[in-house]
JSON list of C-alpha atoms in Angstrom, two decimals:
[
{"chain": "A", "resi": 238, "resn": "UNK", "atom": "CA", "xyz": [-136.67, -152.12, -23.05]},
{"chain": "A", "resi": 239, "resn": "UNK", "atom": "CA", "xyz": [-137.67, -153.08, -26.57]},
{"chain": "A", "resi": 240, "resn": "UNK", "atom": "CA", "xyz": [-134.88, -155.14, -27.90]},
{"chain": "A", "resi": 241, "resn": "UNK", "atom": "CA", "xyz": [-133.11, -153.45, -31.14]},
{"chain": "A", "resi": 242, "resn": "UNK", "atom": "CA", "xyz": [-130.13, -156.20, -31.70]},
{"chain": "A", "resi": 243, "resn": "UNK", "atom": "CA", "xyz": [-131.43, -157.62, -35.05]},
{"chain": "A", "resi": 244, "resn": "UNK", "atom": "CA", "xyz": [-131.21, -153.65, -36.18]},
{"chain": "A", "resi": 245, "resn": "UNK", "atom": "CA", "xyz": [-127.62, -153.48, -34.75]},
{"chain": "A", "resi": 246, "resn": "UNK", "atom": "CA", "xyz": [-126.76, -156.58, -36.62]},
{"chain": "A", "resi": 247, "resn": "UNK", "atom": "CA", "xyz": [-127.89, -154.99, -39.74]},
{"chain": "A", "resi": 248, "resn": "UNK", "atom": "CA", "xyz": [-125.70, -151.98, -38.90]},
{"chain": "A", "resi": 249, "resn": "UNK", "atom": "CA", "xyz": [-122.71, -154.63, -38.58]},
{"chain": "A", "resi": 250, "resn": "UNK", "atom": "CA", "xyz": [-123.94, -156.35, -41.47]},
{"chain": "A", "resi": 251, "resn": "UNK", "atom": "CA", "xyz": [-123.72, -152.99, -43.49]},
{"chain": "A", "resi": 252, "resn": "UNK", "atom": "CA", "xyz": [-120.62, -152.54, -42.37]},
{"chain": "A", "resi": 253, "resn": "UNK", "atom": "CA", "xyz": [-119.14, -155.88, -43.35]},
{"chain": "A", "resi": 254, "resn": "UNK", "atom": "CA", "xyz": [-120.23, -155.49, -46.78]},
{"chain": "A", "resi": 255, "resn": "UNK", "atom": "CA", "xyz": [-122.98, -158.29, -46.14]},
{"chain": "A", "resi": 256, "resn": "UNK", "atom": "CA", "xyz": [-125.45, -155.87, -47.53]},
{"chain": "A", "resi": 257, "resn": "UNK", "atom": "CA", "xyz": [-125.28, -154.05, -50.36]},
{"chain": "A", "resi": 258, "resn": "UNK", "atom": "CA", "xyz": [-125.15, -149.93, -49.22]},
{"chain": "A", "resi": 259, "resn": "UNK", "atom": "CA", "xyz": [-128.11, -147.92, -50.72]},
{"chain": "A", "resi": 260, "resn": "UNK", "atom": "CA", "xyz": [-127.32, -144.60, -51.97]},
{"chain": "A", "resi": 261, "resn": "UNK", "atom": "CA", "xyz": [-128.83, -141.90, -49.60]},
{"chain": "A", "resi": 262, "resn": "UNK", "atom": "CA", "xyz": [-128.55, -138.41, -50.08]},
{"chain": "A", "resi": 263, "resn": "UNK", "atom": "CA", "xyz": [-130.06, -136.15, -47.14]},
{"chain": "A", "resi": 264, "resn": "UNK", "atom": "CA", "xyz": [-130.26, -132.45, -47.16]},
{"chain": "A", "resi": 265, "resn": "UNK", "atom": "CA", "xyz": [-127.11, -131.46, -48.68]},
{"chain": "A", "resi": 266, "resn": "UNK", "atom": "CA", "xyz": [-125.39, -134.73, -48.04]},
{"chain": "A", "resi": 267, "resn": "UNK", "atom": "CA", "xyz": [-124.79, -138.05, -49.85]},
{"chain": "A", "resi": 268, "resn": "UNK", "atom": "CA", "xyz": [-124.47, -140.50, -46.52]},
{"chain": "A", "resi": 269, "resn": "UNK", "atom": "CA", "xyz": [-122.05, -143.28, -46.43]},
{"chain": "A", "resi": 270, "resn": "UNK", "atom": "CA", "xyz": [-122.70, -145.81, -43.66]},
{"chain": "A", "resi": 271, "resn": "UNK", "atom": "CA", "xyz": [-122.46, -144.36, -40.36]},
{"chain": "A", "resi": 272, "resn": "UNK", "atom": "CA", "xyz": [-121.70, -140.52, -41.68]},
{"chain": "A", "resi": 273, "resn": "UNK", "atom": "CA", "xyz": [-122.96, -137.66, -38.77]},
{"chain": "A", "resi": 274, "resn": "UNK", "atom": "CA", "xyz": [-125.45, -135.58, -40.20]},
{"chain": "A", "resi": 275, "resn": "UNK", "atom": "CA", "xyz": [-126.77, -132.58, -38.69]},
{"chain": "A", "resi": 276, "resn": "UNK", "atom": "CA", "xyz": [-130.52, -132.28, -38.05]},
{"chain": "A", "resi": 277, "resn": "UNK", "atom": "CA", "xyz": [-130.86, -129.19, -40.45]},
{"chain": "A", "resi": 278, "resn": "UNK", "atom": "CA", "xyz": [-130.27, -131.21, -42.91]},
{"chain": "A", "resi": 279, "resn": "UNK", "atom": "CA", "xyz": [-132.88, -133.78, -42.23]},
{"chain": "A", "resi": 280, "resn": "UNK", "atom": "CA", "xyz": [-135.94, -131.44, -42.94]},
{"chain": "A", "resi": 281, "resn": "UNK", "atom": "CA", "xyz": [-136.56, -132.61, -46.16]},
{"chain": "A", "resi": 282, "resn": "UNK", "atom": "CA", "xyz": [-137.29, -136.18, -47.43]},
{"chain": "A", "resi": 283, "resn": "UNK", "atom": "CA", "xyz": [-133.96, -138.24, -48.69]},
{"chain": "A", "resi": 284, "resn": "UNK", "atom": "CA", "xyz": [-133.55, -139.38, -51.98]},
{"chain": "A", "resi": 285, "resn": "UNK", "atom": "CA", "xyz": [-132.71, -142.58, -52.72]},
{"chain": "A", "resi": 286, "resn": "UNK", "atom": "CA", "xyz": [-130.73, -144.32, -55.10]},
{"chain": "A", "resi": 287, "resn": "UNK", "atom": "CA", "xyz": [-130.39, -147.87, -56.15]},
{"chain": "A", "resi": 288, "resn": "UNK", "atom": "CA", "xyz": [-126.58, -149.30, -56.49]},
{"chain": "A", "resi": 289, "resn": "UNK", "atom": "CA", "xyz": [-126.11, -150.56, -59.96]},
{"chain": "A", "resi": 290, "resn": "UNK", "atom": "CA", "xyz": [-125.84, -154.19, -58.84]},
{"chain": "A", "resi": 291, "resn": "UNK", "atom": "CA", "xyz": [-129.58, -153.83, -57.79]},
{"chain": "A", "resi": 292, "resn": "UNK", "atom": "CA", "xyz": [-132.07, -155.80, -59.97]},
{"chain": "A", "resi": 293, "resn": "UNK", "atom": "CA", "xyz": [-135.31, -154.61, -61.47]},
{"chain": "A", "resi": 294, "resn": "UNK", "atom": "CA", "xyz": [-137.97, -155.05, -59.43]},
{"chain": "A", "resi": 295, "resn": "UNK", "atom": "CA", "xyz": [-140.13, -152.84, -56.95]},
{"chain": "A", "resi": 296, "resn": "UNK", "atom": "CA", "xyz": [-138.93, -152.04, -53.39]},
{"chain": "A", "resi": 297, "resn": "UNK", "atom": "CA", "xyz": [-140.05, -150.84, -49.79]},
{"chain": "A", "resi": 298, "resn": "UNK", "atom": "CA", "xyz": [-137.95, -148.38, -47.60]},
{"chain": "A", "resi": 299, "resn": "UNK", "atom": "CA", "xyz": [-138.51, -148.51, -43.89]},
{"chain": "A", "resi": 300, "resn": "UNK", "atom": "CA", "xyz": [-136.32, -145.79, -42.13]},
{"chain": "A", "resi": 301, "resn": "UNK", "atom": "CA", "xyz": [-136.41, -146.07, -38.05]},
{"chain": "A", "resi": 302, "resn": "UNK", "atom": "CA", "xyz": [-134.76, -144.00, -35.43]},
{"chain": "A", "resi": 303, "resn": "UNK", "atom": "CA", "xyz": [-133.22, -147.23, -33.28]},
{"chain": "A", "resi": 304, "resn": "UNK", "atom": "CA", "xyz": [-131.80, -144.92, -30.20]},
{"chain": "A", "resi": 305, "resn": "UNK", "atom": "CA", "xyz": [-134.88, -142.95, -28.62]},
{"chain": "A", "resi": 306, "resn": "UNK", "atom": "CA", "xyz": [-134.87, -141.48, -26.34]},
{"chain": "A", "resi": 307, "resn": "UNK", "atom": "CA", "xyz": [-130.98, -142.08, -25.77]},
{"chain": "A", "resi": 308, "resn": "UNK", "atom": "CA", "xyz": [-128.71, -144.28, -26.98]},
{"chain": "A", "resi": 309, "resn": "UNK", "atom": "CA", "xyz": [-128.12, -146.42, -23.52]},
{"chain": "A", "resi": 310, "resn": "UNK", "atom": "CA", "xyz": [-131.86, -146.29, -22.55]},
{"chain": "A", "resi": 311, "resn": "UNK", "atom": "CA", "xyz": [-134.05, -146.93, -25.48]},
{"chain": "A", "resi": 312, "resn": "UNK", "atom": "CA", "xyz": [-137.11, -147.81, -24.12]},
{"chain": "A", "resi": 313, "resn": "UNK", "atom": "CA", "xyz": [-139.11, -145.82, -27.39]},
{"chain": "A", "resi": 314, "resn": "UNK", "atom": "CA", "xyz": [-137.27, -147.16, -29.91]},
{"chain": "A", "resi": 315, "resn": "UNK", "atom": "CA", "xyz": [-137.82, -148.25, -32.80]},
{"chain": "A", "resi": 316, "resn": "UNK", "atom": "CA", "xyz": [-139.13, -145.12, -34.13]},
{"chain": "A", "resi": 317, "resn": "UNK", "atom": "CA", "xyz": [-140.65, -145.18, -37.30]},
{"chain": "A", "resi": 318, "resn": "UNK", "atom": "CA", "xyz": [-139.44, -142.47, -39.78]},
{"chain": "A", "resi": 319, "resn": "UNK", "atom": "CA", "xyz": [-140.64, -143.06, -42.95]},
{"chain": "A", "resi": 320, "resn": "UNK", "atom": "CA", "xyz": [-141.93, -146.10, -44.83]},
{"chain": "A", "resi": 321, "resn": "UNK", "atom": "CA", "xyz": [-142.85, -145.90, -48.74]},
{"chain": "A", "resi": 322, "resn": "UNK", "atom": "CA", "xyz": [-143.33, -148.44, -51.16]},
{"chain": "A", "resi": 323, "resn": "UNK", "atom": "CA", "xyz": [-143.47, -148.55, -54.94]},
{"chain": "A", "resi": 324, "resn": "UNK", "atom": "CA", "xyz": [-139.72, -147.79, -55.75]},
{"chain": "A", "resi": 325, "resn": "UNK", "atom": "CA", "xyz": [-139.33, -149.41, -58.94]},
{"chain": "A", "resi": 326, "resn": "UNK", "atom": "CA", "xyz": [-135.75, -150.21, -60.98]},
{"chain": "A", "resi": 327, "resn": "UNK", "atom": "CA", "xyz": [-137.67, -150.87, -65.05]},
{"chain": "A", "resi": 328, "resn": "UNK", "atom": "CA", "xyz": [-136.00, -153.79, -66.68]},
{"chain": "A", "resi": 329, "resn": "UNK", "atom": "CA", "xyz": [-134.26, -152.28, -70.26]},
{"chain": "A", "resi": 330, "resn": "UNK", "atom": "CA", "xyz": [-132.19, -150.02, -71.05]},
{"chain": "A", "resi": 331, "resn": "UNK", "atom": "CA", "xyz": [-132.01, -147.25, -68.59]},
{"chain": "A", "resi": 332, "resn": "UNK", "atom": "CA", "xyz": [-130.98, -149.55, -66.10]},
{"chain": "A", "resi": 333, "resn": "UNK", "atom": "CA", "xyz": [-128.78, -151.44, -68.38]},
{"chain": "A", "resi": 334, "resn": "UNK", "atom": "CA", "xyz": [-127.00, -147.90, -69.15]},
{"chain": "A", "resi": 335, "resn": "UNK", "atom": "CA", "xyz": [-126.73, -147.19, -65.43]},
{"chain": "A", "resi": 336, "resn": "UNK", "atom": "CA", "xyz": [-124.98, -150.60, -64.96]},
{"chain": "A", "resi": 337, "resn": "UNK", "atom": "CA", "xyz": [-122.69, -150.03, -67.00]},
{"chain": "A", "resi": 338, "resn": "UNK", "atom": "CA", "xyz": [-121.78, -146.55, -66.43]},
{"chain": "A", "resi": 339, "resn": "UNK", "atom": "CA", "xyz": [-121.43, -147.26, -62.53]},
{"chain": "A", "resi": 340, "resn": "UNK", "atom": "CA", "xyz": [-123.94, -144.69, -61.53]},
{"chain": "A", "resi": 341, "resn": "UNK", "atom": "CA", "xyz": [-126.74, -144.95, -59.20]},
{"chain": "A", "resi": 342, "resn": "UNK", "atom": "CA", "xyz": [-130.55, -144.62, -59.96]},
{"chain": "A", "resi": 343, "resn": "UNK", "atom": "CA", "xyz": [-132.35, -142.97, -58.50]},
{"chain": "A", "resi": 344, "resn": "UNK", "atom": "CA", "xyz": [-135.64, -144.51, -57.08]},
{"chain": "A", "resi": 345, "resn": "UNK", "atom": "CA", "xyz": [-138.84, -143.07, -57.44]},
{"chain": "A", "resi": 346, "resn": "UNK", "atom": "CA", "xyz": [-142.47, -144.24, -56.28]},
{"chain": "A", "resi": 347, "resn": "UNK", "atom": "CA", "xyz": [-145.74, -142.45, -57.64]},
{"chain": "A", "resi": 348, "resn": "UNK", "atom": "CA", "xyz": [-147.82, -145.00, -54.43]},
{"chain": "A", "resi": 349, "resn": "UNK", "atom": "CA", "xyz": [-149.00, -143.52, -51.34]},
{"chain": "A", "resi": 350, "resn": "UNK", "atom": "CA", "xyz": [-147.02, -142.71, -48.66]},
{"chain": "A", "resi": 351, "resn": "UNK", "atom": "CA", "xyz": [-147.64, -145.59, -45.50]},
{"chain": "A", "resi": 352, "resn": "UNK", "atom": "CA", "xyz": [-145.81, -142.85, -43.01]},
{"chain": "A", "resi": 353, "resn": "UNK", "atom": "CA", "xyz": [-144.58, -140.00, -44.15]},
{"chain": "A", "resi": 354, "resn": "UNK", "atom": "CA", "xyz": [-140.51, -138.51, -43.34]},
{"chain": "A", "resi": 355, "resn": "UNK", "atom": "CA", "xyz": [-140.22, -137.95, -40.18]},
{"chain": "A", "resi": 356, "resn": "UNK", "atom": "CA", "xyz": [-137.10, -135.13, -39.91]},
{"chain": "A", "resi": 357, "resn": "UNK", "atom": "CA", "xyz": [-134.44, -136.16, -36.86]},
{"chain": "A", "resi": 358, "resn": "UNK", "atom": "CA", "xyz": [-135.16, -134.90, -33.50]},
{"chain": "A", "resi": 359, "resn": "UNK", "atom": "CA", "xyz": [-132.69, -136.43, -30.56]},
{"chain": "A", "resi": 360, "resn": "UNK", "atom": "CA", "xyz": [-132.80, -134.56, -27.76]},
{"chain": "A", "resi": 361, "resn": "UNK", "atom": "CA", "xyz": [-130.09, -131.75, -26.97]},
{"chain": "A", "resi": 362, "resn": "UNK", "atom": "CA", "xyz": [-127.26, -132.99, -25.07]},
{"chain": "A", "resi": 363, "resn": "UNK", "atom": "CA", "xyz": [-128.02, -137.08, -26.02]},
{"chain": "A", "resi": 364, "resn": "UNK", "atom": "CA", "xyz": [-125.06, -139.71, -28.04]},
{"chain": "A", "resi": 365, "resn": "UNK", "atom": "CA", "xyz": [-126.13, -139.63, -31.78]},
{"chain": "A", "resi": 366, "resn": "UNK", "atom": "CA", "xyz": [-129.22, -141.24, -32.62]},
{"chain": "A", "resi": 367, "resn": "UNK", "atom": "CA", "xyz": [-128.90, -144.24, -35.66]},
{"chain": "A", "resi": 368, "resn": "UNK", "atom": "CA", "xyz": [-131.34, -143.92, -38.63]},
{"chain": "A", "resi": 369, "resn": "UNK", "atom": "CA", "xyz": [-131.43, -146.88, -40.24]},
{"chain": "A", "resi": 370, "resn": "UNK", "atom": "CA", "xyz": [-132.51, -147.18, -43.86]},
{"chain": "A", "resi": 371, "resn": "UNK", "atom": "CA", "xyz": [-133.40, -150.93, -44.94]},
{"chain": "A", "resi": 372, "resn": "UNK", "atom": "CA", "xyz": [-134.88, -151.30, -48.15]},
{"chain": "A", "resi": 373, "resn": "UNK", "atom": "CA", "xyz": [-136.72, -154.47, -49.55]},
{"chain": "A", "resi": 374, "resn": "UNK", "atom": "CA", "xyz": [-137.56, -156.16, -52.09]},
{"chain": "A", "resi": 375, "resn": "UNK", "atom": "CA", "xyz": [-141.95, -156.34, -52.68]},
{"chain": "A", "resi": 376, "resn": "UNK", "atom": "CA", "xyz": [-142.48, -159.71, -54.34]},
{"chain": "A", "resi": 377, "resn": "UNK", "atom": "CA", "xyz": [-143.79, -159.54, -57.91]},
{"chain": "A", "resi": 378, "resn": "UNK", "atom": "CA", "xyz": [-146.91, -158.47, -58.68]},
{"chain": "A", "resi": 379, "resn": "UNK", "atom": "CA", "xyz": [-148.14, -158.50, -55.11]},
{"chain": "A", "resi": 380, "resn": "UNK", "atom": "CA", "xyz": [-150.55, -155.55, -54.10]},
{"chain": "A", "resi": 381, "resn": "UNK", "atom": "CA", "xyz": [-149.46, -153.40, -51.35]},
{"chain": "A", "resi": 382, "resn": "UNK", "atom": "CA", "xyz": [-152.99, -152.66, -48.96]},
{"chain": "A", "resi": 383, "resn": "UNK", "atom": "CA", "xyz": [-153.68, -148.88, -48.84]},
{"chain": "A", "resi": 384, "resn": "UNK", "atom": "CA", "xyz": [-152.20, -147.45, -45.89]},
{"chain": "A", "resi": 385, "resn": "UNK", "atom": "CA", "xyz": [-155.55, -146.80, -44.00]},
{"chain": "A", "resi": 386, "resn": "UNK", "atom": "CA", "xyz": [-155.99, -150.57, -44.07]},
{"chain": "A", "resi": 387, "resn": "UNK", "atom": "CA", "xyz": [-152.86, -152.14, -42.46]},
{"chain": "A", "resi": 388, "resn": "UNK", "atom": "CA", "xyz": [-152.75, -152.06, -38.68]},
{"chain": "A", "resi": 389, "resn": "UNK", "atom": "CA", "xyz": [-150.14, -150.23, -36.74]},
{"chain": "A", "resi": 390, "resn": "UNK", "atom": "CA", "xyz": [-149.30, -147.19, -39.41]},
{"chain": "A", "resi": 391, "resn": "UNK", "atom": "CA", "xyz": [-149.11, -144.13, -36.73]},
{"chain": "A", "resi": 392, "resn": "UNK", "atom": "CA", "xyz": [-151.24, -141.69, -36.96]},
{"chain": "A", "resi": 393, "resn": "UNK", "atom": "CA", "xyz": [-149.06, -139.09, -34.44]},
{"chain": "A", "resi": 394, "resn": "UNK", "atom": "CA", "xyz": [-146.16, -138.64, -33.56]},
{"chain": "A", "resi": 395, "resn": "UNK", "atom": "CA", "xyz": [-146.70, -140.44, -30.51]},
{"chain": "A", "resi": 396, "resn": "UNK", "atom": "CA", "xyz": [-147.76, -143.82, -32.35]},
{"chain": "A", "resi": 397, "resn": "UNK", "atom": "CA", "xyz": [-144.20, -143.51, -34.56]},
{"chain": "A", "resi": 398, "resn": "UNK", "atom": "CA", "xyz": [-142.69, -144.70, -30.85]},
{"chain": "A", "resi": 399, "resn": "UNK", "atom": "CA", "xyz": [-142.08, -148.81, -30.30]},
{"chain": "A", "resi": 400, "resn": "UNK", "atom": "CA", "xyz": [-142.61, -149.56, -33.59]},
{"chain": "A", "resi": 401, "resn": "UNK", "atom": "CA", "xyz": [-143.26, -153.43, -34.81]},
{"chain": "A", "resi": 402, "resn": "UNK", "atom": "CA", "xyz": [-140.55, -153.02, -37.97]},
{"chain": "A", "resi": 403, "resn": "UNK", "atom": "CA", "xyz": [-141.28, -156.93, -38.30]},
{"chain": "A", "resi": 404, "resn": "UNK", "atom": "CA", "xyz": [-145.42, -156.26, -38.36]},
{"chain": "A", "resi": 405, "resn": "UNK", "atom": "CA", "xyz": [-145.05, -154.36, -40.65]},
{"chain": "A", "resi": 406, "resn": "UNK", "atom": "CA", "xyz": [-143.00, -156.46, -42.75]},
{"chain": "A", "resi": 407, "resn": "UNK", "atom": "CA", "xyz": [-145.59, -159.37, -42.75]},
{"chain": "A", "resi": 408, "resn": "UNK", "atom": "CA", "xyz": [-148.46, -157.29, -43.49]},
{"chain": "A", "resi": 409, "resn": "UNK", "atom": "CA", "xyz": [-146.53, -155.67, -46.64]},
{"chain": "A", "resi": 410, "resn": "UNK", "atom": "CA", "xyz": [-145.85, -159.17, -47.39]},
{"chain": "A", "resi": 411, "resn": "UNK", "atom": "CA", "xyz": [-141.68, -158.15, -48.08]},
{"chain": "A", "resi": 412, "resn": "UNK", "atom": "CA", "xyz": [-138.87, -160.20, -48.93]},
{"chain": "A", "resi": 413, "resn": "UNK", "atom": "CA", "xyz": [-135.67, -159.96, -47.87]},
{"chain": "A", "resi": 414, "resn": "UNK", "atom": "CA", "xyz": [-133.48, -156.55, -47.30]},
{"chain": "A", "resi": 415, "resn": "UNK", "atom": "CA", "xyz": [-131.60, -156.32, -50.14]},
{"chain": "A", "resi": 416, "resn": "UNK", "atom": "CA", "xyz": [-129.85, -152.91, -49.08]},
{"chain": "A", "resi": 417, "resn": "UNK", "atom": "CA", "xyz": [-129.67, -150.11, -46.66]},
{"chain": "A", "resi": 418, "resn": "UNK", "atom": "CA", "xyz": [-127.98, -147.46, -44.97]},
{"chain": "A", "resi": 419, "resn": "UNK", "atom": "CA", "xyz": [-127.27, -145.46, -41.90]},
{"chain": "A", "resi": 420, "resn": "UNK", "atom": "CA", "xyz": [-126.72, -142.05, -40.55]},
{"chain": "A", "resi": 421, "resn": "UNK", "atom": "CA", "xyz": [-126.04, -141.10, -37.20]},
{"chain": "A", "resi": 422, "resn": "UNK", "atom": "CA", "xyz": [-127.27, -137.52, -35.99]},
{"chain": "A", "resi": 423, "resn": "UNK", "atom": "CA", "xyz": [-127.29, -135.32, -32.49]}
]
């Protein structure tokens, strides 16, 4: 079985208040960490939102599925659910304004899409599935390959299944996850 404990230490992490929680809003619903969410309301890409303490800079969201096919046998997992770079917080005043009013921004990206959202699909009857959202930070001014030139970006549904988060990572050339967020879904 593939071994998903450094993405259930993130989910403790998370929880702790190591990391800082991004905002998520899916469907209908802003998640907090660990908040059940029905599949209906997975259908449509989340939004995203940066907490205020966030700094400017660009950022990558990977969003994986760490429980397929069930929660005590996940020999599929990680799934890969979405992964798009090119968020971007602009240094001035928009940000400054959000700062100080407490709010959120929300994060945008005009690059390609690496792998496209992925709604949730557990099977019927299984323990809720985790999605974990982990966004990082892209080191200035480094160029992000097109997707048809990094290795491993599925091209089915099947090749979303045992996916190498870490891989990936290298070959976007990421820093460190600087927030995230989980739902849990059935």
């Amino acid at each position: 079985m593939p071994d998903i404990s450094k993405h259930e230490a993130f989910i403790q992490a998370l929880e702790s208040g190591t990391y800082t929680t991004l905002g998520l809003r899916v469907g209908s619903q802003t998640v907090t960490p660990g908040a059940k969410v029905s599949k209906h309301e997975t259908r449509s890409t989340p939004a995203l939102y940066a907490p205020p303490t966030l700094a400017p800079g660009t950022y990558t969201l990977l969003a994986i599925d760490i429980d397929a096919p069930y929660f005590s046998w996940n020999v599929l997992s990680p799934i890969v659910h979405w992964i798009q770079t090119g968020f971007t917080i602009p240094p001035g005043e928009e940000s400054q304004e959000a700062k100080q009013s407490g709010e959120d921004t929300e994060l945008k990206s005009t690059d390609p899409v690496i792998v496209p959202w992925l709604p949730a699909g557990p099977p019927p009857g299984t323990a809720p599935h985790r999605y974990v959202f982990a966004l990082y930070q892209q080191p200035p001014g480094a160029s992000v390959p097109a997707p048809e030139k990094l290795k491993g970006v599925p091209k089915s549904r099947l090749g979303r299944m045992r996916f190498d988060v870490d891989g990936m990572v290298g070959q976007l050339g990421l820093g460190e996850v600087v927030a995230g967020n989980y739902f849990v879904c059935n």
